[in-house]
N, CA, C and O of each residue as an XYZ file, in Angstrom:
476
protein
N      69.287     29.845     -2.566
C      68.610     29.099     -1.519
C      67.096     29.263     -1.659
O      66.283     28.343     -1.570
N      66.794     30.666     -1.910
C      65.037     30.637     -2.309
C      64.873     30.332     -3.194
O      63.730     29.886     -3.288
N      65.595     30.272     -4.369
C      64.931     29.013     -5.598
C      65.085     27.352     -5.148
O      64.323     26.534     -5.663
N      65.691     27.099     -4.565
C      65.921     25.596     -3.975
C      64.934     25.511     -2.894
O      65.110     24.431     -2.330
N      63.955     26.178     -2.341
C      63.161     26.089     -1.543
C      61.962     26.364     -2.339
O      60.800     26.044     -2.090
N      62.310     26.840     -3.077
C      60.783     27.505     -3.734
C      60.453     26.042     -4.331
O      59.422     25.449     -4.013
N      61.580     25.408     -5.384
C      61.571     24.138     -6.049
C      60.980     23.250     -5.297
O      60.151     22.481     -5.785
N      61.398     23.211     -3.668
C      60.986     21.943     -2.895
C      59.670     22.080     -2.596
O      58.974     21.082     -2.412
N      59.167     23.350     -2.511
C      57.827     23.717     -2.321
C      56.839     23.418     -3.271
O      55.701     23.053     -2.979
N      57.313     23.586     -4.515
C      56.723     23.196     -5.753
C      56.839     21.806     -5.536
O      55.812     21.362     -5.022
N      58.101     20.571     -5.828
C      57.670     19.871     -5.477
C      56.970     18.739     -4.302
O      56.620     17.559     -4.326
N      57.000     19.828     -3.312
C      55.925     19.307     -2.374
C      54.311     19.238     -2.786
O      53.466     18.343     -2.782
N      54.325     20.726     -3.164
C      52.837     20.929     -3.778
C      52.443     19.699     -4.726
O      51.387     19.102     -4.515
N      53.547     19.212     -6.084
C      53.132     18.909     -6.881
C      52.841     17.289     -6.298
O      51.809     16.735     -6.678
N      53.656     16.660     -5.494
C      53.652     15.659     -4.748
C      52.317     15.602     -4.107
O      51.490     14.718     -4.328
N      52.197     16.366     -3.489
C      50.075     16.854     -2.754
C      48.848     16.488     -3.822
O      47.772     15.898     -3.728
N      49.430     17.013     -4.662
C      48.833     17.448     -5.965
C      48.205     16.166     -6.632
O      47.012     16.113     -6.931
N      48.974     15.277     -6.816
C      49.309     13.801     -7.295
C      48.783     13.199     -6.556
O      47.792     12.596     -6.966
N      49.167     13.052     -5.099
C      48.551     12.468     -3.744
C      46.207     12.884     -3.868
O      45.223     12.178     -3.650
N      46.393     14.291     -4.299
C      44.780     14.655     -3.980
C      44.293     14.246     -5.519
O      43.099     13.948     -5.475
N      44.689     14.164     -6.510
C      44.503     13.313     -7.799
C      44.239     12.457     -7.412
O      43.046     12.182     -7.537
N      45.041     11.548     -6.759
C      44.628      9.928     -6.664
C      43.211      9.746     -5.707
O      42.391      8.842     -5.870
N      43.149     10.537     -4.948
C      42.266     10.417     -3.688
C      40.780     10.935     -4.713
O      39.756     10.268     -4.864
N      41.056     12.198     -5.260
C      39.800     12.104     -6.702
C      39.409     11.252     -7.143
O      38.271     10.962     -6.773
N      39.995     10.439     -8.060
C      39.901      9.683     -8.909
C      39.415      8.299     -7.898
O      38.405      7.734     -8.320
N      39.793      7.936     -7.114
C      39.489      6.921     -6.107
C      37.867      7.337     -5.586
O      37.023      6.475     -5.341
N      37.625      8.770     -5.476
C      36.424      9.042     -4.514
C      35.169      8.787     -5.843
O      34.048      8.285     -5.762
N      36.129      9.533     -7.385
C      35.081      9.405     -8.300
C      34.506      8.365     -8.721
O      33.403      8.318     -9.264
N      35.363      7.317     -8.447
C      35.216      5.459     -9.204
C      34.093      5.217     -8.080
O      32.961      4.866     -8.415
N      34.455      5.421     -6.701
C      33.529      5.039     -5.392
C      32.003      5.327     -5.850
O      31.063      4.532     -5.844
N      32.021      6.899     -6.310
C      31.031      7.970     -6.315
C      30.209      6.978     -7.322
O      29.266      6.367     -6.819
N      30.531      6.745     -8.877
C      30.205      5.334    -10.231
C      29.404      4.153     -9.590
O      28.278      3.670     -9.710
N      30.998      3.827     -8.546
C      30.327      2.307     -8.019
C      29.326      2.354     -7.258
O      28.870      1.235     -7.024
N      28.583      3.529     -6.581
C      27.530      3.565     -5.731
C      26.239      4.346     -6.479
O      25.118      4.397     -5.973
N      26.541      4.855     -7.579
C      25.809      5.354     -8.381
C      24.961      4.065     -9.505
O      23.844      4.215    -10.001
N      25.688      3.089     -9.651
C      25.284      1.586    -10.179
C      24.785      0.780     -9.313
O      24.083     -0.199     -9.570
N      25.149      1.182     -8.176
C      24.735      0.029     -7.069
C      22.715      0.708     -6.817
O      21.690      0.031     -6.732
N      22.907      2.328     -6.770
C      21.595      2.528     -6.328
C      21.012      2.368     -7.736
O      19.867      1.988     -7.491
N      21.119      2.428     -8.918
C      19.959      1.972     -9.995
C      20.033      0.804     -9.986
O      19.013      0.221    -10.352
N      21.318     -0.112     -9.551
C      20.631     -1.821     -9.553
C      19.291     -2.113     -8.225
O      18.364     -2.915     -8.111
N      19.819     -1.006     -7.415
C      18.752     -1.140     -5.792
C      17.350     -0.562     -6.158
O      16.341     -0.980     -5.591
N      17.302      0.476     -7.182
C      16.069      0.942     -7.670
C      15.615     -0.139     -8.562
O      14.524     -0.601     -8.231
N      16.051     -0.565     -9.401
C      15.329     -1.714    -10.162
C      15.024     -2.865    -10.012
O      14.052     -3.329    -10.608
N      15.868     -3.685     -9.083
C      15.247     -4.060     -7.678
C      14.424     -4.230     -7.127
O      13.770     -5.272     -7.151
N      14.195     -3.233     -6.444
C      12.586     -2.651     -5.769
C      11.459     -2.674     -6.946
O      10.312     -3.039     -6.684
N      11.862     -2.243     -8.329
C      10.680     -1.939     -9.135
C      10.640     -3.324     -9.393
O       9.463     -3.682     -9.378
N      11.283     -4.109     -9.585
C      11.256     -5.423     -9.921
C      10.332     -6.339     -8.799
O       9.214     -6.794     -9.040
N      11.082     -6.491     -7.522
C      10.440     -6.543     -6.419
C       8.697     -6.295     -6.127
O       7.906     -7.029     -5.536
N       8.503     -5.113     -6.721
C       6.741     -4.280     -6.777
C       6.342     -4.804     -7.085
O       5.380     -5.262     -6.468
N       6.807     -5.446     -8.837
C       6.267     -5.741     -9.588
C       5.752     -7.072     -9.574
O       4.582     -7.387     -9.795
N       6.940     -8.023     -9.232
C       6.535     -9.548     -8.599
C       5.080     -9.507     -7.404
O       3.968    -10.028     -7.307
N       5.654     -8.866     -6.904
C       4.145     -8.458     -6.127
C       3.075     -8.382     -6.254
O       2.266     -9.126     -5.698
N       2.724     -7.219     -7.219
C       1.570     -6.639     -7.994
C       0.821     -8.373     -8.827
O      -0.279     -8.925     -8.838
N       2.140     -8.645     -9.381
C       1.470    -10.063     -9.998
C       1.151    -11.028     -9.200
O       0.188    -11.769     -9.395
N       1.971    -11.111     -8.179
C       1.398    -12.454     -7.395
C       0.216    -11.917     -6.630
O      -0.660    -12.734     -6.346
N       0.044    -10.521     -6.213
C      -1.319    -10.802     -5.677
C      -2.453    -10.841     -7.025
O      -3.642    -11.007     -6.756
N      -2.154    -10.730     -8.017
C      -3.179    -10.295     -9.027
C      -3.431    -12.185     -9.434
O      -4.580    -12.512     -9.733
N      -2.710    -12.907     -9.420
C      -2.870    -14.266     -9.393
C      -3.409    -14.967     -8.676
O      -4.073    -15.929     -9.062
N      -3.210    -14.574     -7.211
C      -4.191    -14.924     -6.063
C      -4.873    -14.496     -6.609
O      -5.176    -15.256     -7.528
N      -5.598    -13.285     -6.648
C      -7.069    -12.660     -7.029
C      -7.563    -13.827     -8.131
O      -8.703    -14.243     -7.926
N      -7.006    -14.278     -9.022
C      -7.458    -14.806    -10.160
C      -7.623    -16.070     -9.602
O      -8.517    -16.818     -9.998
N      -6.837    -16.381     -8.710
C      -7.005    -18.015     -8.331
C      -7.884    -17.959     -7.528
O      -8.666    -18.907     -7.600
N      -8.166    -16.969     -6.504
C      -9.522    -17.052     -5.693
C     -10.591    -16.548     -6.215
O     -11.531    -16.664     -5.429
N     -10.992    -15.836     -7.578
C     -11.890    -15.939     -8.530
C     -12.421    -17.668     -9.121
O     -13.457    -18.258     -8.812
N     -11.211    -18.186    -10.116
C     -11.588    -19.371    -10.444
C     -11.966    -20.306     -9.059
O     -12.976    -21.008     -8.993
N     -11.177    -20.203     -8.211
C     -11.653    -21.323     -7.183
C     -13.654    -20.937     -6.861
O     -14.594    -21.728     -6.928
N     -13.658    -19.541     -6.547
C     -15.261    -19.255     -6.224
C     -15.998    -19.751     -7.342
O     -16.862    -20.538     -6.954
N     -15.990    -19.577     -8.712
C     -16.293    -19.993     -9.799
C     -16.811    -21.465     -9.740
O     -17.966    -21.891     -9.729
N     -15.330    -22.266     -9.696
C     -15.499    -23.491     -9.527
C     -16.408    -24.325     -8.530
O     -16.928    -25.421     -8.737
N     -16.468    -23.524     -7.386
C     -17.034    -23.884     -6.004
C     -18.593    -23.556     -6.642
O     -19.461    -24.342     -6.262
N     -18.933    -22.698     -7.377
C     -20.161    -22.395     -7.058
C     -20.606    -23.476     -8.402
O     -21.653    -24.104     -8.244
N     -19.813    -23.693     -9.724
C     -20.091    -25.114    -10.640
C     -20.461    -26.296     -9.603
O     -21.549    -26.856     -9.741
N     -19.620    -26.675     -8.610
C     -19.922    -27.795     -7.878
C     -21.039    -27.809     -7.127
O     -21.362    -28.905     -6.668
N     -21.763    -26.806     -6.866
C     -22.641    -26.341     -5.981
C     -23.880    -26.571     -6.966
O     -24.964    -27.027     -6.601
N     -23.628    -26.271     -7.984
C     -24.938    -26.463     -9.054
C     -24.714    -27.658     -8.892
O     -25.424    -28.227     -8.062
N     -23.756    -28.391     -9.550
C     -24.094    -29.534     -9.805
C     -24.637    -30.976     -8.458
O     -25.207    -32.060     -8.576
N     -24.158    -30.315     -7.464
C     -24.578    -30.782     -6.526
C     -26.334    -30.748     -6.136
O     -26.989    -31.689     -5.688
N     -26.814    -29.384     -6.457
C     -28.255    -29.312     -6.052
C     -28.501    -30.170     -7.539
O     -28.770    -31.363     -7.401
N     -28.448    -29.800     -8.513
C     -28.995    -31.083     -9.738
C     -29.079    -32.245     -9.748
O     -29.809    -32.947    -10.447
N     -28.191    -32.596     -8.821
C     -27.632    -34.408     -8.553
C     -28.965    -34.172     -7.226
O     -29.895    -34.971     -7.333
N     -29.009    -33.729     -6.714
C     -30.044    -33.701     -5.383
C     -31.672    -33.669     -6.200
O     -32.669    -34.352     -5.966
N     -31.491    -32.823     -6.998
C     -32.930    -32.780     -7.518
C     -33.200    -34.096     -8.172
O     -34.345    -34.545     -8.223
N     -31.956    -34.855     -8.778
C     -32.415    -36.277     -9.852
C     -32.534    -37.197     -8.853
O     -33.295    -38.134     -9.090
N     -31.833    -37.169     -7.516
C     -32.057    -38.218     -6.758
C     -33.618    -38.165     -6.220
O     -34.260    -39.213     -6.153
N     -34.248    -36.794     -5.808
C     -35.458    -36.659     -4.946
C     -36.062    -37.287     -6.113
O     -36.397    -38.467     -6.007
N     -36.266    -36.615     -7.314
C     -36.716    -37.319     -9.118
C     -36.423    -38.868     -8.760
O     -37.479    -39.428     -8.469
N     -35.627    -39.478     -8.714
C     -35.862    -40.700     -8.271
C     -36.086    -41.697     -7.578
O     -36.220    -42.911     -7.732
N     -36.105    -40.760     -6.569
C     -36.605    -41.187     -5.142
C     -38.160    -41.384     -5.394
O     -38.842    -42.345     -5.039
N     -38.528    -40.353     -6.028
C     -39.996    -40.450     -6.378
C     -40.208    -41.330     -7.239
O     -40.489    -42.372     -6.647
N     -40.221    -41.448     -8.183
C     -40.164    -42.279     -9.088
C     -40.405    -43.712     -8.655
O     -41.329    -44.516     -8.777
N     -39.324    -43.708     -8.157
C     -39.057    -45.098     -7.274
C     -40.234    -45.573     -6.092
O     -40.540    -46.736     -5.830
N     -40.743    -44.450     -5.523
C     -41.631    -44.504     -4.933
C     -42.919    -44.982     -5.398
O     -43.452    -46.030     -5.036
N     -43.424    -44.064     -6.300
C     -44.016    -44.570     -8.091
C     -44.404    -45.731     -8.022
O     -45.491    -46.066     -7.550
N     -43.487    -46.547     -8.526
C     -43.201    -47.700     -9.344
C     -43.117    -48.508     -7.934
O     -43.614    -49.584     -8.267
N     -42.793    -48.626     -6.593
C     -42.997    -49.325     -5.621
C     -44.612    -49.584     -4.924
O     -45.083    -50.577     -4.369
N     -45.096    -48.478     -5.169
C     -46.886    -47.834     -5.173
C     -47.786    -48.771     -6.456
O     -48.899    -49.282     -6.330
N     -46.907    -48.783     -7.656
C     -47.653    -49.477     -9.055
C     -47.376    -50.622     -8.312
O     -48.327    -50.899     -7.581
N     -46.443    -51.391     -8.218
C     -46.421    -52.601     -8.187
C     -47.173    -53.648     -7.215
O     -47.728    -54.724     -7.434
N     -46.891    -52.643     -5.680
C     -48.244    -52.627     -4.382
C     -49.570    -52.911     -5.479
O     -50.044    -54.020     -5.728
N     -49.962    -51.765     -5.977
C     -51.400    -52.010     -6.659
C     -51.787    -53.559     -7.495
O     -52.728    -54.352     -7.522
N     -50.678    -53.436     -8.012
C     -50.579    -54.744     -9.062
C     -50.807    -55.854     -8.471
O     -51.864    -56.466     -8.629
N     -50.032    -56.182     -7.858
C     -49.814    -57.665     -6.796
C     -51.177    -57.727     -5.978
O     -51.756    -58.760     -5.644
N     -51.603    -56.331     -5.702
C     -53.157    -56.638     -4.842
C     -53.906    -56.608     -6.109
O     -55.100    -56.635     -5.811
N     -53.780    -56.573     -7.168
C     -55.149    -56.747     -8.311
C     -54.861    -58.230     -8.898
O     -55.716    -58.927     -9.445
N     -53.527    -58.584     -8.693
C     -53.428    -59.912     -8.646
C     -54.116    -60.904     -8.029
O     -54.814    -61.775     -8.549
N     -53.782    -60.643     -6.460
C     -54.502    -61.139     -5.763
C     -55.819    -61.225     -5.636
O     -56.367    -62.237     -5.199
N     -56.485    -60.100     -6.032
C     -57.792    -59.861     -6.249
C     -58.444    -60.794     -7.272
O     -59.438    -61.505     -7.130
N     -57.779    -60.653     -8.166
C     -58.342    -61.472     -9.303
C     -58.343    -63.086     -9.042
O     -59.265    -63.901     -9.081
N     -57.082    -63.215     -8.786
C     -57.056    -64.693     -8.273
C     -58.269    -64.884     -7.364
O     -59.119    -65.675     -7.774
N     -58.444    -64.375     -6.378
C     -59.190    -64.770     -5.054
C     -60.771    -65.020     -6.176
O     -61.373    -66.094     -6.209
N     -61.138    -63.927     -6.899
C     -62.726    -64.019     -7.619
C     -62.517    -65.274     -8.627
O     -63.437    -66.025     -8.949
N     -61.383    -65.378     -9.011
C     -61.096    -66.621     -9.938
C     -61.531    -68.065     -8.933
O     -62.323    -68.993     -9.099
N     -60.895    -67.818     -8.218
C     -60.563    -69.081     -7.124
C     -62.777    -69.306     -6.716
O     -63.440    -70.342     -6.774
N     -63.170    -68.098     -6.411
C     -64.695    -68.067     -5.516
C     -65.227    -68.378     -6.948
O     -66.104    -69.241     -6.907
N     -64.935    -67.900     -8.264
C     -66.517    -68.734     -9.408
C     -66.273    -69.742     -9.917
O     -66.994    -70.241    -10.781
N     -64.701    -70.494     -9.286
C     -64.690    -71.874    -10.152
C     -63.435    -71.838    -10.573
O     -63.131    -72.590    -11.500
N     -62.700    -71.197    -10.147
C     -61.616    -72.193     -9.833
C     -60.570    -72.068    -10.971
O     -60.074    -71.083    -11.518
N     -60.332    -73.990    -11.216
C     -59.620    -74.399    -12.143
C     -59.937    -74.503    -13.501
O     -60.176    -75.667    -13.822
N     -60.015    -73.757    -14.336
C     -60.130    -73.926    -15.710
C     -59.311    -73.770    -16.805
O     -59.736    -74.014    -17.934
């Protein structure tokens, strides 16, 4: 009777045994699958940083070229201002010559006209 109990004991144990095997092996696969899950979650994040790091470093670059650009337009704007005042004057100039002209025209005509005229 105590070897037939001892046996059932054994295979109770070994039955446990088998039972806490499986529950191992189940906790160890878990233990893997969460051990892959946090280096996919770490690389991830580094991945994540990293998109970051670049997109603000692109802004930076795009609000570089934009200041860049802004300040090209800005030249070229006072240059276009300076050729217009340049021709504003100019124009002024040449509206001033022509005033003169038309009165030396006139002038001449009028002394033409007072010593005689038609010739």
């Amino acid at each position: 009777i105590q070897i037939e109990k001892a046996q059932s004991d054994i295979d109770g144990i070994e039955d446990n045994l088998s039972k806490i095997q499986i529950l191992i092996d189940e906790t160890q696969r878990r233990a893997d699958q969460l051990a892959e899950e946090k280096k996919n979650a770490e690389r991830y994040n580094e991945i994540t940083a990293s998109i970051g790091s670049h997109e603000a470093t692109l802004l930076r670059i795009d609000h570089i070229s934009a200041e860049r650009e802004l300040a090209a337009y800005t030249k070229s704007m006072q240059e276009l201002d300076e050729q217009i005042s340049a021709s504003r004057q100019k124009s002024s100039d040449l509206q001033n010559r022509i005033s003169e002209t038309e009165n030396t025209i006139v002038r001449v005509e009028d002394e033409k006209n007072r010593f005689g005229g038609d010739e």
